[in-house]
Short mmCIF file of C-alpha atoms and ligand atoms in Angstrom, two decimals:
data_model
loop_
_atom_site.label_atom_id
_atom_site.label_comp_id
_atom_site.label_asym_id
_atom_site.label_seq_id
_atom_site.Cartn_x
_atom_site.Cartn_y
_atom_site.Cartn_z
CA UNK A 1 -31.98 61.78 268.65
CA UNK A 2 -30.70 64.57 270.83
CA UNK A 3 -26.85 64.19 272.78
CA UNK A 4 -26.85 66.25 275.43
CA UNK A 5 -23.61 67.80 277.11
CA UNK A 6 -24.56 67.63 280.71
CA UNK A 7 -25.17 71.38 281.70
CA UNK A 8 -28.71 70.60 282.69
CA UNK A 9 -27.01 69.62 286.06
CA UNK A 10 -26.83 73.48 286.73
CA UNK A 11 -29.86 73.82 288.98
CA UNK A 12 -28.78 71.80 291.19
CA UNK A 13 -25.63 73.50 291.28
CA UNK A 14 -26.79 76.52 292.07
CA UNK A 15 -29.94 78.64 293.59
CA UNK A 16 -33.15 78.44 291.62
CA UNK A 17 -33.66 81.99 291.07
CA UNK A 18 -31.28 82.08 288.53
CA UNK A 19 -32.90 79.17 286.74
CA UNK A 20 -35.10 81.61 284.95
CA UNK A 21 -32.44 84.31 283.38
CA UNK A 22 -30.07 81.64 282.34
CA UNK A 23 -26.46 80.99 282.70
CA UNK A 24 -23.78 82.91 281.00
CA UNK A 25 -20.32 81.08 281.39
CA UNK A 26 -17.32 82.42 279.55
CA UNK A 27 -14.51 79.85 278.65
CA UNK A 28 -11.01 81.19 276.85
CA UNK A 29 -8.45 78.68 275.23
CA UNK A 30 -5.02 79.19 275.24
CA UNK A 31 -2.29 77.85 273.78
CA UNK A 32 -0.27 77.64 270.57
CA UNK A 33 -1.48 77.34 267.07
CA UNK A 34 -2.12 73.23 265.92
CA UNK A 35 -2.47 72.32 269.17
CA UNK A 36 -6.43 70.98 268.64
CA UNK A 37 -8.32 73.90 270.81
CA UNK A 38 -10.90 74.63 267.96
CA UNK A 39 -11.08 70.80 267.65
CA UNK A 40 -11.62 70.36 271.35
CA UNK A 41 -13.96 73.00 271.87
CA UNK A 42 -16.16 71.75 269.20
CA UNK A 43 -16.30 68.19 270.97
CA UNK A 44 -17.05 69.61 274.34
CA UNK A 45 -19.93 71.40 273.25
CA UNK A 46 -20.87 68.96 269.73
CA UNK A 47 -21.28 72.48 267.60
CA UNK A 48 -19.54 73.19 265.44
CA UNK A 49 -18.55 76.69 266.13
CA UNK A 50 -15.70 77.13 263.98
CA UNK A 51 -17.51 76.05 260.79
CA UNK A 52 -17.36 79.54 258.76
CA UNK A 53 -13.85 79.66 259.46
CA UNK A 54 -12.42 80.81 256.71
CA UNK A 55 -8.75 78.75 256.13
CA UNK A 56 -5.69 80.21 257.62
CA UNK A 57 -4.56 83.30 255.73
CA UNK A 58 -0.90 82.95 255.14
CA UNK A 59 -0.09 86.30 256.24
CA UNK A 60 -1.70 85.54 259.62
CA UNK A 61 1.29 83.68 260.26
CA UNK A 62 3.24 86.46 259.10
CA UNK A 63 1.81 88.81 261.38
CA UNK A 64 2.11 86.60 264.17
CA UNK A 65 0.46 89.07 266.37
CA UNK A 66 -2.59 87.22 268.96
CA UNK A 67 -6.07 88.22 268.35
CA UNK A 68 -9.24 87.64 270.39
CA UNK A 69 -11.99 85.53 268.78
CA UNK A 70 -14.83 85.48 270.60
CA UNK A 71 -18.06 83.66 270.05
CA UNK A 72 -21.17 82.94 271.59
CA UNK A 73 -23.75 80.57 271.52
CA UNK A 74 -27.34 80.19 273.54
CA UNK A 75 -27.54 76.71 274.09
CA UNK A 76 -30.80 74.89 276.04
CA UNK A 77 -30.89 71.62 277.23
CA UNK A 78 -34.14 70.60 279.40
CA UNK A 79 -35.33 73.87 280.04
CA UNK A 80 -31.95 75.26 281.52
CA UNK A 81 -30.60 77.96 279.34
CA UNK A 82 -27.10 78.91 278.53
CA UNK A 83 -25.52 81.66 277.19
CA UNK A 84 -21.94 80.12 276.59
CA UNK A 85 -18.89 82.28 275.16
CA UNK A 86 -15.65 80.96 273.96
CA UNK A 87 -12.93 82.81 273.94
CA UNK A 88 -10.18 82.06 271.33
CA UNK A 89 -6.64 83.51 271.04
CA UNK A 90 -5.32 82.83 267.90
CA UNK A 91 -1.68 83.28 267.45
CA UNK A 92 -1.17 82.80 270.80
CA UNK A 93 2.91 81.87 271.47
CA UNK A 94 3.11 82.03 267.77
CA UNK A 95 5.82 84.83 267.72
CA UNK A 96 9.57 84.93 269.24
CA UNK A 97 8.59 86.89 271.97
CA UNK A 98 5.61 86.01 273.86
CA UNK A 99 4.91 89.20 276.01
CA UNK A 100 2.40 90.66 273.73
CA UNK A 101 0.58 87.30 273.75
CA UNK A 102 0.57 87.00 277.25
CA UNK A 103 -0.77 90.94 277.15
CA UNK A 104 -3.65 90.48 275.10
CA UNK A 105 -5.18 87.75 277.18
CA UNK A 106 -4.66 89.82 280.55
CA UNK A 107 -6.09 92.55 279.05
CA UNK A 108 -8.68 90.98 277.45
CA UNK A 109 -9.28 89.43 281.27
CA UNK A 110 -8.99 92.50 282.96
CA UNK A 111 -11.71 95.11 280.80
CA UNK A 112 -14.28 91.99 281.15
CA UNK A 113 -13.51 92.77 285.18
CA UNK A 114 -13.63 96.90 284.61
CA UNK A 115 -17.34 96.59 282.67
CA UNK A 116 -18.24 94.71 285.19
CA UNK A 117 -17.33 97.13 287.70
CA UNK A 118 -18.87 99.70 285.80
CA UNK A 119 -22.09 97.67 285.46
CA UNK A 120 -22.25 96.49 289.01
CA UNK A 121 -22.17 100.55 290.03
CA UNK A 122 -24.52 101.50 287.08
CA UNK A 123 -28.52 101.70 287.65
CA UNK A 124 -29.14 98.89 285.88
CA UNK A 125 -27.00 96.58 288.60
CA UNK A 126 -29.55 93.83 288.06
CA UNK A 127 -29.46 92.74 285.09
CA UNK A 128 -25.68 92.60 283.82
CA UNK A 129 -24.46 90.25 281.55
CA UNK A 130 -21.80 88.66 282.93
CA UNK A 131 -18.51 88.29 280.47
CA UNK A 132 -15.91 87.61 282.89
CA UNK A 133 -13.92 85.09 281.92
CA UNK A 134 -14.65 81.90 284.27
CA UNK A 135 -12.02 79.51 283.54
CA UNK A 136 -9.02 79.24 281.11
CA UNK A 137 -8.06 76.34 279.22
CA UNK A 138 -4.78 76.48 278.81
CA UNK A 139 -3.19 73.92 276.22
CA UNK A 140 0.17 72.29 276.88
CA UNK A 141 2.17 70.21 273.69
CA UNK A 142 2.84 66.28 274.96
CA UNK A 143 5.77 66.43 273.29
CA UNK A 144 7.80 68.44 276.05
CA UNK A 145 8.93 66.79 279.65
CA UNK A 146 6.81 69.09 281.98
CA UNK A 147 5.96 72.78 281.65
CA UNK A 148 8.33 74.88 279.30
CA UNK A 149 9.52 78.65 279.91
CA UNK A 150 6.56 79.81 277.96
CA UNK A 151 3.86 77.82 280.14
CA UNK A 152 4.92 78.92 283.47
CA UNK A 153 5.31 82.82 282.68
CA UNK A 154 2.27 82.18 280.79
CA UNK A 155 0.04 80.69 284.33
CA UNK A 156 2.20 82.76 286.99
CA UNK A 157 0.99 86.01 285.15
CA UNK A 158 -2.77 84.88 285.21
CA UNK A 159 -3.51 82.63 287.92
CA UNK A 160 -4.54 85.36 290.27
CA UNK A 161 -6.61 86.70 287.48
CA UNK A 162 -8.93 83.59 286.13
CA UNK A 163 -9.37 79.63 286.99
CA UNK A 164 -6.51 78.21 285.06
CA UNK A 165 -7.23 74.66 283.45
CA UNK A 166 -3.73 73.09 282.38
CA UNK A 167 -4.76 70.34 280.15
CA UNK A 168 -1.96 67.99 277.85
CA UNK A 169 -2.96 68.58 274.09
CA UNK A 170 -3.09 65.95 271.79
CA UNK A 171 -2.89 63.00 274.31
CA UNK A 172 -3.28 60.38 271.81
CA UNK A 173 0.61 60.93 270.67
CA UNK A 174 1.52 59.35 273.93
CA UNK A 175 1.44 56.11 276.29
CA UNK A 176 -0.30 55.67 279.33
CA UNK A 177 3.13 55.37 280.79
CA UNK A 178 4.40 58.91 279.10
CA UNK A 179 0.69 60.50 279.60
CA UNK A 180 1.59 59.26 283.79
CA UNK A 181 5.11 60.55 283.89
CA UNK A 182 4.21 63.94 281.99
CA UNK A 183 1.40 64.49 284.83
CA UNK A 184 3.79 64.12 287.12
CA UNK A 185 6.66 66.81 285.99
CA UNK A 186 3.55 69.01 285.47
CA UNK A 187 2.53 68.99 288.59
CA UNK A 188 5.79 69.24 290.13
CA UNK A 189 6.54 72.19 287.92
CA UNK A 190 3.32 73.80 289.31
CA UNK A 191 4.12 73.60 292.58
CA UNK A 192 8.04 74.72 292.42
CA UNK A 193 6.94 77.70 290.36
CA UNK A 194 3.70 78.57 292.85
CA UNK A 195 1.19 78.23 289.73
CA UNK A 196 -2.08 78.64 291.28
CA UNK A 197 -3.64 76.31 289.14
CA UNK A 198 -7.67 76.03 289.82
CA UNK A 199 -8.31 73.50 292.75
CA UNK A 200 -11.28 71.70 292.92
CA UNK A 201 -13.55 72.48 296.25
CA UNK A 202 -13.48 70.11 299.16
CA UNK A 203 -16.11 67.65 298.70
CA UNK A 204 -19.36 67.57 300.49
CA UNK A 205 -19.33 64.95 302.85
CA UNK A 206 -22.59 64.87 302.61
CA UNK A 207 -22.57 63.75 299.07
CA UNK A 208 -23.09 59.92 298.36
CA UNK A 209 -19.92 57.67 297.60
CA UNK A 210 -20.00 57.33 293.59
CA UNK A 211 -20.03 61.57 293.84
CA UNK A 212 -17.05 61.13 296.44
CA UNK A 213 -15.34 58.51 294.00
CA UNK A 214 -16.18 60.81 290.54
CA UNK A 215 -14.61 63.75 292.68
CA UNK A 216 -11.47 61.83 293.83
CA UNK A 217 -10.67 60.39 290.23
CA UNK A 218 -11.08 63.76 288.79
CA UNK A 219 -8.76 65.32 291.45
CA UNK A 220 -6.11 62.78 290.72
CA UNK A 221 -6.22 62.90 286.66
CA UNK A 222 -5.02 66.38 287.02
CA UNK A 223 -4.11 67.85 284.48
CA UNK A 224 -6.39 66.35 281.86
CA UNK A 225 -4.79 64.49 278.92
CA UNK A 226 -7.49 65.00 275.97
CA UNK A 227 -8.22 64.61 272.63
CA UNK A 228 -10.61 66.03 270.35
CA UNK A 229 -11.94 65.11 267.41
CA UNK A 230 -14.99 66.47 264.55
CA UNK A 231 -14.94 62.93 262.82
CA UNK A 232 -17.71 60.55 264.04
CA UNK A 233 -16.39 56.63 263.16
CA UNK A 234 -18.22 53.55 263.68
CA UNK A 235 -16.37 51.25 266.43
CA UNK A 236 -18.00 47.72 266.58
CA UNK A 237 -21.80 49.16 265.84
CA UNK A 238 -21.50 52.16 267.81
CA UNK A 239 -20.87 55.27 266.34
CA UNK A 240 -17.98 57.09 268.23
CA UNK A 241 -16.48 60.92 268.34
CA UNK A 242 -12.67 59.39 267.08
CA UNK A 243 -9.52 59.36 265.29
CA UNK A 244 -8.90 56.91 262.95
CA UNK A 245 -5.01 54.91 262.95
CA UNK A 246 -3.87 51.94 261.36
CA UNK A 247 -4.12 50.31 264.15
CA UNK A 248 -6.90 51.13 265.55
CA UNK A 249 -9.23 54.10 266.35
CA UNK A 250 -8.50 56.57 269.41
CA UNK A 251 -12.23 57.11 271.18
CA UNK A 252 -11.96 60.61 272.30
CA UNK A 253 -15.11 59.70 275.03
CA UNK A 254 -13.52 56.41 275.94
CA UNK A 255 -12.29 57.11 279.66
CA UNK A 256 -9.55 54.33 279.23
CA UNK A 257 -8.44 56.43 276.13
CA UNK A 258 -8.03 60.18 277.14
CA UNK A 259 -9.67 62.13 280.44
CA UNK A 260 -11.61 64.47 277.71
CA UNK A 261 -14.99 62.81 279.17
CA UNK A 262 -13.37 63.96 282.90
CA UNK A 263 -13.00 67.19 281.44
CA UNK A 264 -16.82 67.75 280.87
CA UNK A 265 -17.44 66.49 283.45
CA UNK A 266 -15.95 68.74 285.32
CA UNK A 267 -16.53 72.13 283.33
CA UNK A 268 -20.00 71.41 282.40
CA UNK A 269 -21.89 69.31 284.76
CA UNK A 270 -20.01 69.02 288.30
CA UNK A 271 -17.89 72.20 288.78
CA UNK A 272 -19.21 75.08 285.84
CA UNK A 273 -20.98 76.65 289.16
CA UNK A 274 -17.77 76.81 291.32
CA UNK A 275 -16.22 78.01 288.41
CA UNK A 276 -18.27 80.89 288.18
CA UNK A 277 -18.02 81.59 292.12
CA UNK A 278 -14.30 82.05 292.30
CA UNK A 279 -14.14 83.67 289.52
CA UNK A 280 -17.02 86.35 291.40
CA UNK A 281 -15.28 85.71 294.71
CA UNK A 282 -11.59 85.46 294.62
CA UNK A 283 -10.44 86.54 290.82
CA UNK A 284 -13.34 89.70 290.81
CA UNK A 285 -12.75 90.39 294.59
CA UNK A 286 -9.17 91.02 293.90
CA UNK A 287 -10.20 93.01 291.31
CA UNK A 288 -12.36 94.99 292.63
CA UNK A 289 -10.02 96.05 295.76
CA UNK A 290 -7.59 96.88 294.13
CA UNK A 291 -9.59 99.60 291.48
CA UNK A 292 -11.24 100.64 295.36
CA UNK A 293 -7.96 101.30 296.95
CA UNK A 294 -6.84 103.17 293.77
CA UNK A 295 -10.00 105.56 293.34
CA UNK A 296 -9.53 106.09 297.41
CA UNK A 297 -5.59 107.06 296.72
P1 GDP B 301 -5.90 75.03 267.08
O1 GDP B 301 -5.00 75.82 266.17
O2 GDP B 301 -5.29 74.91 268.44
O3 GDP B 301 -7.30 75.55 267.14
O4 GDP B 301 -5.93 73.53 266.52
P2 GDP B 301 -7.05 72.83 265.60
O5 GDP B 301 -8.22 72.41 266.43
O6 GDP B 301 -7.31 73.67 264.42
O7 GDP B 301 -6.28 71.49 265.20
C1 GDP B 301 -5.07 71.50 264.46
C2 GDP B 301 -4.83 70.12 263.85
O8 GDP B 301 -4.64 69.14 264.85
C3 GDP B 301 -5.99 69.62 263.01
O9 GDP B 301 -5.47 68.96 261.88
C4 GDP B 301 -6.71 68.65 263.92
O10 GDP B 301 -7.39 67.63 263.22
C5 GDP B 301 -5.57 68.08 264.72
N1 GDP B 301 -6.00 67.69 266.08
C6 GDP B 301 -6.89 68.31 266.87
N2 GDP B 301 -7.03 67.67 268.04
C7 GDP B 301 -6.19 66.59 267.99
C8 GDP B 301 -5.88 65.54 268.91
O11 GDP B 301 -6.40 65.45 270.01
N3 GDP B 301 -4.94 64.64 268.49
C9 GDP B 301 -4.33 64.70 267.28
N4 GDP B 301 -3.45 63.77 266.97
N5 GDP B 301 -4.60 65.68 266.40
C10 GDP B 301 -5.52 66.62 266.74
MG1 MG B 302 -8.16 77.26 266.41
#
């Protein structure tokens, strides 16, 4: 039996003609070392993509520099293809100083803008791959009060350049009551530090009410609390993507445990196609204006 992750929804989010060629969407995680994004991204998109991963090398630590990991995968549910890349920055925050970290994934953001560019002015302007990076995940520990230092350098320095994600790692260290409060701060400490964060697009009013109510609850779960898991446990007959405590086992699709299920939701079957529009339309735009204005100087 086949589980499917929900991207099937696409055509419908978008114009048939590009039904045929596929998707490409290009995801990048952020965020500290042991803070579950491998974990996660496996769960969102039930691969296992770090699987030939080879066990941390010691003198990775060492090193502490951030790398980019990138993978891809064609994935096809019901006829809709999709060419899905993650982008991984391991080491990420790891070191004292986090500059260089903070470089890498700008840089890393910015050439996937400047092939583009080069593409999109190339003969071959109809058929480019599309790498940009259309949405960042970026990973915040629950164990803090709101965002830290790092996090807000970390989002002012990108959020004109990609859709930043904020989501609270490792959700299932905390209470609902902690998981509320920590929302809060965050979203406080967005909006005194002018953290673009991405904003979900007015909803149709044409749409019908449970879309209207889905869109509303998604809006106010912001930021995501998730958890991710790779172990599949049986819960009362059913068998259940969880983590095992003695008290109990932590569903990571169970809505009244974690928003990870509002998460996919939202990346993969209701918003991937926004996504992908600001990221051509504000984030590129931008881009692109500014390389103009310099070429014309
Ligand atoms: P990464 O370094 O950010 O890619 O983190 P990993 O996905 O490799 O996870 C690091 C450790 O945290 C592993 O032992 C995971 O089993 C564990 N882990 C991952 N996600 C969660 C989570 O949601 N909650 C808890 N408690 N542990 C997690
Ligand atoms: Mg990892």
């Amino acid at each position: 039996e086949k589980e499917y992750i929900g991207f099937a929804t696409l055509p419908e989010q978008v114009h048939r003609k590009s039904v045929k060629r596929g998707f490409d969407f290009t995801l990048m995680v952020v965020g500290e070392t042991g803070l579950g994004k491998s974990t996660l991204i496996n769960s969102l998109f039930l691969t296992d993509l770090y699987k030939d991963r080879q066990p941390t090398d010691p003198t990775e630590k060492i090193n502490k520099t951030t790398k980019i990991e990138k993978r891809t995968m064609e994935i096809e549910e019901k006829g809709v293809r999709l060419r899905l890349t993650v982008v991984d920055t391991p080491g990420f925050g790891d070191a004292l100083n986090c500059e260089e970290s903070y470089r890498v994934c700008e840089k890393y953001i910015d050439d996937q803008f400047n092939k583009y560019f080069q593409d999109e002015s190339g003969l071959n302007r109809r058929n480019i791959q599309d790498n940009r990076v259309h949405c960042c995940l970026y990973f915040i520990p629950p164990y803090g009060h709101g965002l830290r230092q790092l996090d807000i350098e970390f989002m002012r320095r990108l959020h004109k350049k990609v859709n930043l994600v904020p989501v609270i790692a490792k959700a299932d260290v905390l209470t609902q009551k902690e998981k509320k409060r920590l929302k809060e701060n965050m979203m406080k400490d967005i909006a005194a530090n002018q953290i673009e964060i991405y904003e979900f697009p007015e909803c149709d009013p044409e749409e019908d009410d449970e879309f209207k109510r889905q869109d509303a609850e998604l809006k106010a779960s912001f930021p995501f609390a998730v958890i991710g898991s790779n172990t599949v446990l049986e819960v009362a007959g059913r068998r259940v993507r969880g983590r095992q405590y003695p008290w109990g086992v932590v569903e990571v699709e169970n809505q009244q445990h974690c928003d990870f299920v509002k998460l996919r939701t939202m990346l993969i079957s209701t918003h991937m196609h926004d996504l992908k529009d600001m990221t051509q339309e504000v984030q590129y735009e931008n881009f692109r204006t500014q390389c103009i204005s310099q070429i014309s100087q």
